[in-house]
Amino acid sequence: MYRFKRVIIKIGTNVLTRKDGTLDLTRMSSLVDQIALLHREGAEIILVSSGAVASGRNEIIAKNKLDNVSARQLYSAVGQAKLINRYYDFFREHGIACGQVLTTKESLGTRRHYLNQKNCMGVMLENKVIPIMNENDTIAVTELMFTDNDELSGMIAAMMDAEALIVLSNIDGIYNGDPANAEAEVIRVIDPDCDISAYIQASQSTFGRGGMLTKYRIARKVAREGIEVIVANGKTDNILPLLMTPQTEVVCTRFIPSAKPSSGIKKWIAHSDSFAKGEIHINACAAKALTGEKATSLLPIGIVNVVGNFEKDDIVKIINDDNKTIGVGKVSCDSEKTRLLIGKKGNKPVIHYDYLYLE
Ligand code: GLU
């Protein structure tokens, strides 16, 4: 049997495109064959596929010179249609239904929208439809857009309580240096409790938006929530069945999932930092208590400052005495009330441990 029942598979632009940027249909069809096999044998798969912008770029010659935002809007509108049509046809050859889910970061900002999105994917899976997700690049143009589809896939893995997230790129995994350098090696196993970001190459990929460092950061966060993350080469033959089959050797990077999976609400909070409405600054003593071994809530006595205006149940950032964000949490009272509580004794938490995520 396969190692995971429910798995999110993210396919990067560089896996789906040839060197000249055109859509690599042979690769795409081979990946669909692999997914179809897993699906037939009972795995629940959600696909997060990039490649819209790249597919559109070769379809259309713009009349005038376009700024970055307009170019992305035009190419993604045309390219997404092309991409999903190809997927639809390839899956249909296997007698499998797939459906398109386009989303934006902003539309996942409230708990209600988040749960609506979760429900949509749930009903698709229940009916054996493979969701194919992408960011809606035609409207996600502000600062509130996903850094890349790695971020989107991490959020979906957490949302859907997946057992694993497989990120397919055009290299074998995360390297301990520049992959172009012969001495650099794939880091085979990563313990998400250790921060090794200093060893990872910060450069971006050729056609996609992401890079190795963002992959690493997202993967680490997701693994700490109890989900195994695998970064592997989508151009390796039969990669998906190989990764899904127990005791099979294949070069890739695996992030060991934390033994204590986070609750649904904690996972939502962990991926909601960009929706923070304000900041709560805390003293060194409170920071030590929060980041210690024992589960601790944030009490008024540890608060030194409150920035911004927020309502009860909003997400806020928690900032330590070095001015560094150490986490996010859902507040139990609004900013006005929190200001009145600064430094006061009392056991009623401003952020309860169950609604707290520490980086
Ligand atoms: N949503 C973009 C596309 O489909 C890709 C974003 C990314 O590179 O992760 O073209």
GROMACS .gro file of C-alpha atoms and ligand atoms in nm:
model
  369
    1MET     CA    1   0.000   0.000   0.000
    2TYR     CA    2   0.110   0.358  -0.044
    3ARG     CA    3   0.279   0.555   0.232
    4PHE     CA    4   0.017   0.830   0.236
    5LYS     CA    5  -0.360   0.831   0.190
    6ARG     CA    6  -0.412   1.205   0.134
    7VAL     CA    7  -0.137   1.396  -0.041
    8ILE     CA    8  -0.092   1.740  -0.195
    9ILE     CA    9   0.126   1.741  -0.507
   10LYS     CA   10   0.269   2.074  -0.615
   11ILE     CA   11   0.409   2.095  -0.967
   12GLY     CA   12   0.635   2.390  -1.037
   13THR     CA   13   0.648   2.589  -1.361
   14ASN     CA   14   0.999   2.460  -1.435
   15VAL     CA   15   0.875   2.100  -1.435
   16LEU     CA   16   0.602   2.176  -1.688
   17THR     CA   17   0.800   2.391  -1.927
   18ARG     CA   18   1.080   2.325  -2.172
   19LYS     CA   19   1.397   2.535  -2.178
   20ASP     CA   20   1.232   2.780  -2.422
   21GLY     CA   21   0.939   2.829  -2.182
   22THR     CA   22   0.679   2.633  -2.382
   23LEU     CA   23   0.453   2.378  -2.214
   24ASP     CA   24   0.613   2.032  -2.201
   25LEU     CA   25   0.313   1.815  -2.285
   26THR     CA   26   0.508   1.490  -2.269
   27ARG     CA   27   0.608   1.563  -1.909
   28MET     CA   28   0.261   1.676  -1.820
   29SER     CA   29   0.102   1.363  -1.962
   30SER     CA   30   0.353   1.143  -1.778
   31LEU     CA   31   0.275   1.316  -1.445
   32VAL     CA   32  -0.098   1.272  -1.508
   33ASP     CA   33  -0.038   0.898  -1.576
   34GLN     CA   34   0.141   0.870  -1.242
   35ILE     CA   35  -0.131   1.059  -1.055
   36ALA     CA   36  -0.399   0.847  -1.224
   37LEU     CA   37  -0.227   0.532  -1.101
   38LEU     CA   38  -0.214   0.660  -0.742
   39HIS     CA   39  -0.576   0.777  -0.763
   40ARG     CA   40  -0.696   0.438  -0.893
   41GLU     CA   41  -0.525   0.267  -0.602
   42GLY     CA   42  -0.707   0.481  -0.347
   43ALA     CA   43  -0.482   0.781  -0.279
   44GLU     CA   44  -0.661   1.115  -0.239
   45ILE     CA   45  -0.473   1.372  -0.441
   46ILE     CA   46  -0.496   1.749  -0.465
   47LEU     CA   47  -0.284   1.897  -0.737
   48VAL     CA   48  -0.140   2.248  -0.707
   49SER     CA   49  -0.013   2.333  -1.052
   50SER     CA   50   0.180   2.636  -1.165
   51GLY     CA   51   0.246   2.707  -1.530
   52ALA     CA   52  -0.042   2.942  -1.619
   53VAL     CA   53   0.172   3.247  -1.686
   54ALA     CA   54   0.433   3.045  -1.874
   55SER     CA   55   0.166   2.875  -2.092
   56GLY     CA   56   0.004   3.207  -2.178
   57ARG     CA   57   0.326   3.384  -2.265
   58ASN     CA   58   0.369   3.175  -2.579
   59GLU     CA   59   0.008   3.201  -2.684
   60ILE     CA   60  -0.022   3.573  -2.733
   61ILE     CA   61   0.179   3.869  -2.854
   62ALA     CA   62   0.077   4.183  -2.667
   63LYS     CA   63  -0.005   4.489  -2.876
   64ASN     CA   64   0.181   4.731  -2.653
   65LYS     CA   65   0.463   4.691  -2.404
   66LEU     CA   66   0.309   4.563  -2.082
   67ASP     CA   67   0.396   4.639  -1.721
   68ASN     CA   68   0.455   4.337  -1.496
   69VAL     CA   69   0.106   4.330  -1.348
   70SER     CA   70  -0.077   4.357  -1.682
   71ALA     CA   71   0.152   4.096  -1.837
   72ARG     CA   72   0.080   3.854  -1.555
   73GLN     CA   73  -0.294   3.916  -1.583
   74LEU     CA   74  -0.304   3.871  -1.959
   75TYR     CA   75  -0.080   3.564  -1.975
   76SER     CA   76  -0.236   3.389  -1.678
   77ALA     CA   77  -0.592   3.442  -1.809
   78VAL     CA   78  -0.502   3.280  -2.141
   79GLY     CA   79  -0.252   3.032  -1.998
   80GLN     CA   80  -0.472   2.898  -1.718
   81ALA     CA   81  -0.743   2.809  -1.973
   82LYS     CA   82  -0.487   2.625  -2.181
   83LEU     CA   83  -0.333   2.451  -1.879
   84ILE     CA   84  -0.660   2.325  -1.734
   85ASN     CA   85  -0.779   2.206  -2.076
   86ARG     CA   86  -0.468   1.996  -2.114
   87TYR     CA   87  -0.510   1.847  -1.766
   88TYR     CA   88  -0.877   1.783  -1.836
   89ASP     CA   89  -0.800   1.593  -2.156
   90PHE     CA   90  -0.514   1.394  -2.004
   91PHE     CA   91  -0.722   1.289  -1.701
   92ARG     CA   92  -1.020   1.207  -1.921
   93GLU     CA   93  -0.810   0.951  -2.105
   94HIS     CA   94  -0.794   0.769  -1.771
   95GLY     CA   95  -1.166   0.815  -1.705
   96ILE     CA   96  -1.087   1.050  -1.414
   97ALA     CA   97  -1.267   1.379  -1.351
   98CYS     CA   98  -1.067   1.683  -1.245
   99GLY     CA   99  -1.186   2.031  -1.150
  100GLN     CA  100  -1.031   2.374  -1.141
  101VAL     CA  101  -0.998   2.565  -0.813
  102LEU     CA  102  -0.854   2.915  -0.843
  103THR     CA  103  -0.795   3.104  -0.523
  104THR     CA  104  -0.628   3.410  -0.375
  105LYS     CA  105  -0.455   3.462  -0.047
  106GLU     CA  106  -0.697   3.736   0.039
  107SER     CA  107  -0.995   3.507  -0.004
  108LEU     CA  108  -0.852   3.272   0.259
  109GLY     CA  109  -0.811   3.554   0.512
  110THR     CA  110  -1.110   3.487   0.731
  111ARG     CA  111  -1.186   3.162   0.906
  112ARG     CA  112  -1.523   3.145   0.727
  113HIS     CA  113  -1.371   3.172   0.379
  114TYR     CA  114  -1.100   2.927   0.477
  115LEU     CA  115  -1.360   2.671   0.587
  116ASN     CA  116  -1.563   2.729   0.267
  117GLN     CA  117  -1.256   2.651   0.061
  118LYS     CA  118  -1.191   2.342   0.271
  119ASN     CA  119  -1.546   2.227   0.217
  120CYS     CA  120  -1.511   2.269  -0.160
  121MET     CA  121  -1.207   2.043  -0.175
  122GLY     CA  122  -1.364   1.797   0.065
  123VAL     CA  123  -1.668   1.750  -0.156
  124MET     CA  124  -1.450   1.714  -0.466
  125LEU     CA  125  -1.240   1.441  -0.303
  126GLU     CA  126  -1.548   1.263  -0.174
  127ASN     CA  127  -1.673   1.246  -0.532
  128LYS     CA  128  -1.338   1.124  -0.663
  129VAL     CA  129  -1.269   1.447  -0.851
  130ILE     CA  130  -0.907   1.563  -0.852
  131PRO     CA  131  -0.887   1.933  -0.757
  132ILE     CA  132  -0.632   2.125  -0.965
  133MET     CA  133  -0.547   2.445  -0.784
  134ASN     CA  134  -0.364   2.758  -0.878
  135GLU     CA  135  -0.355   3.110  -0.751
  136ASN     CA  136  -0.594   3.332  -0.945
  137ASP     CA  137  -0.318   3.538  -1.102
  138THR     CA  138  -0.567   3.759  -1.285
  139ILE     CA  139  -0.666   3.935  -0.964
  140ALA     CA  140  -0.396   3.847  -0.710
  141VAL     CA  141  -0.171   4.138  -0.790
  142THR     CA  142  -0.128   4.327  -0.465
  143GLU     CA  143   0.107   4.264  -0.177
  144LEU     CA  144  -0.149   4.014  -0.052
  145MET     CA  145  -0.058   3.752  -0.307
  146PHE     CA  146   0.110   3.421  -0.232
  147THR     CA  147   0.490   3.439  -0.247
  148ASP     CA  148   0.455   3.146  -0.487
  149ASN     CA  149   0.260   2.823  -0.522
  150ASP     CA  150   0.483   2.659  -0.259
  151GLU     CA  151   0.315   2.883  -0.007
  152LEU     CA  152  -0.030   2.802  -0.147
  153SER     CA  153   0.039   2.428  -0.140
  154GLY     CA  154   0.163   2.451   0.221
  155MET     CA  155  -0.157   2.623   0.322
  156ILE     CA  156  -0.369   2.363   0.142
  157ALA     CA  157  -0.176   2.073   0.298
  158ALA     CA  158  -0.248   2.218   0.642
  159MET     CA  159  -0.610   2.299   0.557
  160MET     CA  160  -0.688   1.952   0.422
  161ASP     CA  161  -0.505   1.758   0.696
  162ALA     CA  162  -0.291   1.592   0.432
  163GLU     CA  163  -0.038   1.332   0.542
  164ALA     CA  164   0.218   1.461   0.294
  165LEU     CA  165   0.307   1.748   0.065
  166ILE     CA  166   0.518   1.659  -0.238
  167VAL     CA  167   0.683   1.958  -0.403
  168LEU     CA  168   0.807   1.877  -0.753
  169SER     CA  169   1.079   2.100  -0.888
  170ASN     CA  170   1.340   2.063  -1.165
  171ILE     CA  171   1.617   1.967  -0.923
  172ASP     CA  172   1.653   1.661  -0.699
  173GLY     CA  173   1.582   1.831  -0.368
  174ILE     CA  174   1.720   2.102  -0.143
  175TYR     CA  175   2.096   2.137  -0.182
  176ASN     CA  176   2.351   2.244   0.078
  177GLY     CA  177   2.483   2.510  -0.164
  178ASP     CA  178   2.441   2.617  -0.525
  179PRO     CA  179   2.303   2.315  -0.720
  180ALA     CA  180   2.520   2.418  -1.017
  181ASN     CA  181   2.828   2.364  -0.804
  182ALA     CA  182   2.956   2.002  -0.833
  183GLU     CA  183   3.031   1.986  -0.462
  184ALA     CA  184   2.679   2.074  -0.353
  185GLU     CA  185   2.472   1.777  -0.236
  186VAL     CA  186   2.104   1.712  -0.181
  187ILE     CA  187   2.020   1.726   0.188
  188ARG     CA  188   1.836   1.394   0.222
  189VAL     CA  189   1.664   1.443   0.557
  190ILE     CA  190   1.576   1.765   0.738
  191ASP     CA  191   1.464   1.790   1.097
  192PRO     CA  192   1.227   2.088   1.100
  193ASP     CA  193   1.319   2.170   1.460
  194CYS     CA  194   1.668   2.282   1.347
  195ASP     CA  195   1.699   2.598   1.138
  196ILE     CA  196   1.942   2.537   0.849
  197SER     CA  197   1.832   2.829   0.629
  198ALA     CA  198   2.188   2.968   0.631
  199TYR     CA  199   2.302   2.677   0.408
  200ILE     CA  200   2.037   2.723   0.145
  201GLN     CA  201   2.073   2.905  -0.184
  202ALA     CA  202   1.855   3.218  -0.194
  203SER     CA  203   1.831   3.258  -0.576
  204GLN     CA  204   1.500   3.228  -0.763
  205SER     CA  205   1.399   2.971  -1.022
  206THR     CA  206   1.398   3.057  -1.395
  207PHE     CA  207   1.031   3.070  -1.488
  208GLY     CA  208   0.847   3.035  -1.156
  209ARG     CA  209   0.819   3.289  -0.877
  210GLY     CA  210   0.967   3.083  -0.594
  211GLY     CA  211   1.312   2.970  -0.496
  212MET     CA  212   1.478   2.717  -0.269
  213LEU     CA  213   1.474   2.936   0.039
  214THR     CA  214   1.099   2.993   0.027
  215LYS     CA  215   1.052   2.619  -0.037
  216TYR     CA  216   1.260   2.545   0.270
  217ARG     CA  217   1.074   2.790   0.493
  218ILE     CA  218   0.730   2.664   0.390
  219ALA     CA  219   0.833   2.299   0.408
  220ARG     CA  220   0.974   2.347   0.757
  221LYS     CA  221   0.657   2.514   0.880
  222VAL     CA  222   0.433   2.243   0.730
  223ALA     CA  223   0.649   1.960   0.870
  224ARG     CA  224   0.630   2.117   1.214
  225GLU     CA  225   0.253   2.087   1.184
  226GLY     CA  226   0.287   1.711   1.152
  227ILE     CA  227   0.283   1.676   0.771
  228GLU     CA  228   0.572   1.507   0.587
  229VAL     CA  229   0.714   1.729   0.312
  230ILE     CA  230   0.915   1.593   0.021
  231VAL     CA  231   1.099   1.806  -0.233
  232ALA     CA  232   1.187   1.599  -0.541
  233ASN     CA  233   1.259   1.620  -0.913
  234GLY     CA  234   0.941   1.616  -1.122
  235LYS     CA  235   1.147   1.524  -1.429
  236THR     CA  236   1.263   1.191  -1.280
  237ASP     CA  237   1.070   0.904  -1.441
  238ASN     CA  238   0.792   0.760  -1.229
  239ILE     CA  239   0.884   0.987  -0.939
  240LEU     CA  240   0.541   0.994  -0.772
  241PRO     CA  241   0.482   0.618  -0.735
  242LEU     CA  242   0.845   0.587  -0.622
  243LEU     CA  243   0.797   0.847  -0.349
  244MET     CA  244   0.468   0.694  -0.241
  245THR     CA  245   0.595   0.335  -0.215
  246PRO     CA  246   0.747   0.234   0.119
  247GLN     CA  247   1.117   0.146   0.133
  248THR     CA  248   1.203   0.278  -0.210
  249GLU     CA  249   1.529   0.464  -0.260
  250VAL     CA  250   1.501   0.783  -0.458
  251VAL     CA  251   1.706   1.101  -0.426
  252CYS     CA  252   1.496   1.374  -0.264
  253THR     CA  253   1.475   1.589   0.048
  254ARG     CA  254   1.240   1.471   0.321
  255PHE     CA  255   1.129   1.689   0.610
  256ILE     CA  256   1.046   1.469   0.907
  257PRO     CA  257   0.696   1.550   1.031
  258SER     CA  258   0.662   1.656   1.391
  259ALA     CA  259   0.527   1.374   1.610
  260LYS     CA  260   0.267   1.606   1.760
  261PRO     CA  261   0.039   1.728   1.479
  262SER     CA  262  -0.112   2.075   1.531
  263SER     CA  263  -0.486   2.122   1.563
  264GLY     CA  264  -0.686   2.258   1.266
  265ILE     CA  265  -0.715   2.604   1.416
  266LYS     CA  266  -0.345   2.625   1.499
  267LYS     CA  267  -0.262   2.530   1.140
  268TRP     CA  268  -0.490   2.804   1.012
  269ILE     CA  269  -0.326   3.058   1.244
  270ALA     CA  270   0.022   2.941   1.136
  271HIS     CA  271  -0.057   3.025   0.773
  272SER     CA  272  -0.234   3.353   0.852
  273ASP     CA  273   0.058   3.579   0.943
  274SER     CA  274  -0.004   3.805   0.644
  275PHE     CA  275  -0.353   3.883   0.772
  276ALA     CA  276  -0.225   4.019   1.103
  277LYS     CA  277  -0.416   4.332   1.205
  278GLY     CA  278  -0.172   4.454   1.467
  279GLU     CA  279   0.123   4.375   1.690
  280ILE     CA  280   0.165   4.283   2.053
  281HIS     CA  281   0.513   4.356   2.184
  282ILE     CA  282   0.626   4.145   2.477
  283ASN     CA  283   0.915   4.149   2.726
  284ALA     CA  284   1.204   3.902   2.738
  285CYS     CA  285   1.051   3.708   3.023
  286ALA     CA  286   0.726   3.645   2.836
  287ALA     CA  287   0.916   3.554   2.517
  288LYS     CA  288   1.115   3.295   2.714
  289ALA     CA  289   0.800   3.149   2.866
  290LEU     CA  290   0.619   3.128   2.529
  291THR     CA  291   0.908   2.963   2.348
  292GLY     CA  292   0.987   2.722   2.634
  293GLU     CA  293   0.898   2.353   2.650
  294LYS     CA  294   0.573   2.401   2.838
  295ALA     CA  295   0.253   2.512   2.664
  296THR     CA  296   0.205   2.872   2.777
  297SER     CA  297  -0.051   3.139   2.694
  298LEU     CA  298   0.030   3.510   2.658
  299LEU     CA  299  -0.075   3.696   2.975
  300PRO     CA  300  -0.114   4.076   3.015
  301ILE     CA  301   0.188   4.101   3.246
  302GLY     CA  302   0.428   4.015   2.961
  303ILE     CA  303   0.291   4.282   2.724
  304VAL     CA  304   0.485   4.608   2.684
  305ASN     CA  305   0.318   4.766   2.382
  306VAL     CA  306   0.022   4.727   2.146
  307VAL     CA  307   0.043   4.852   1.787
  308GLY     CA  308  -0.252   4.898   1.549
  309ASN     CA  309  -0.623   4.854   1.590
  310PHE     CA  310  -0.772   4.509   1.604
  311GLU     CA  311  -1.094   4.338   1.705
  312LYS     CA  312  -1.142   4.038   1.929
  313ASP     CA  313  -1.053   3.716   1.737
  314ASP     CA  314  -0.827   3.899   1.489
  315ILE     CA  315  -0.481   3.766   1.413
  316VAL     CA  316  -0.189   3.968   1.554
  317LYS     CA  317   0.187   3.936   1.539
  318ILE     CA  318   0.385   3.877   1.857
  319ILE     CA  319   0.707   4.078   1.868
  320ASN     CA  320   0.991   4.017   2.114
  321ASP     CA  321   1.223   4.271   2.282
  322ASP     CA  322   1.463   4.251   1.982
  323ASN     CA  323   1.177   4.370   1.758
  324LYS     CA  324   1.160   4.029   1.591
  325THR     CA  325   0.830   3.855   1.506
  326ILE     CA  326   0.830   3.532   1.705
  327GLY     CA  327   0.479   3.418   1.626
  328VAL     CA  328   0.115   3.494   1.555
  329GLY     CA  329  -0.201   3.439   1.754
  330LYS     CA  330  -0.575   3.502   1.773
  331VAL     CA  331  -0.652   3.765   2.036
  332SER     CA  332  -0.922   3.726   2.298
  333CYS     CA  333  -0.987   4.101   2.327
  334ASP     CA  334  -0.967   4.408   2.103
  335SER     CA  335  -0.673   4.651   2.087
  336GLU     CA  336  -0.837   4.908   2.312
  337LYS     CA  337  -0.888   4.658   2.592
  338THR     CA  338  -0.545   4.502   2.540
  339ARG     CA  339  -0.385   4.846   2.581
  340LEU     CA  340  -0.555   4.885   2.917
  341LEU     CA  341  -0.418   4.547   3.025
  342ILE     CA  342  -0.049   4.621   2.945
  343GLY     CA  343   0.173   4.495   3.230
  344LYS     CA  344  -0.120   4.406   3.456
  345LYS     CA  345  -0.132   4.095   3.672
  346GLY     CA  346  -0.407   3.842   3.606
  347ASN     CA  347  -0.448   3.497   3.460
  348LYS     CA  348  -0.683   3.566   3.173
  349PRO     CA  349  -0.477   3.515   2.855
  350VAL     CA  350  -0.474   3.778   2.580
  351ILE     CA  351  -0.374   3.496   2.344
  352HIS     CA  352  -0.459   3.147   2.458
  353TYR     CA  353  -0.204   2.874   2.388
  354ASP     CA  354  -0.451   2.691   2.161
  355TYR     CA  355  -0.463   2.998   1.936
  356LEU     CA  356  -0.092   3.067   1.930
  357TYR     CA  357   0.166   2.975   1.668
  358LEU     CA  358   0.534   3.030   1.738
  359GLU     CA  359   0.789   3.032   1.457
  360GLU     N1  360   0.057   3.095  -1.033
  360GLU     C1  361   0.171   3.106  -1.121
  360GLU     C2  362   0.141   3.038  -1.254
  360GLU     O1  363   0.063   2.946  -1.258
  360GLU     C3  364   0.297   3.045  -1.067
  360GLU     C4  365   0.342   3.092  -0.932
  360GLU     C5  366   0.473   3.020  -0.894
  360GLU     O2  367   0.572   3.030  -0.970
  360GLU     O3  368   0.476   2.951  -0.792
  360GLU     O4  369   0.196   3.070  -1.352
   0.00000   0.00000   0.00000
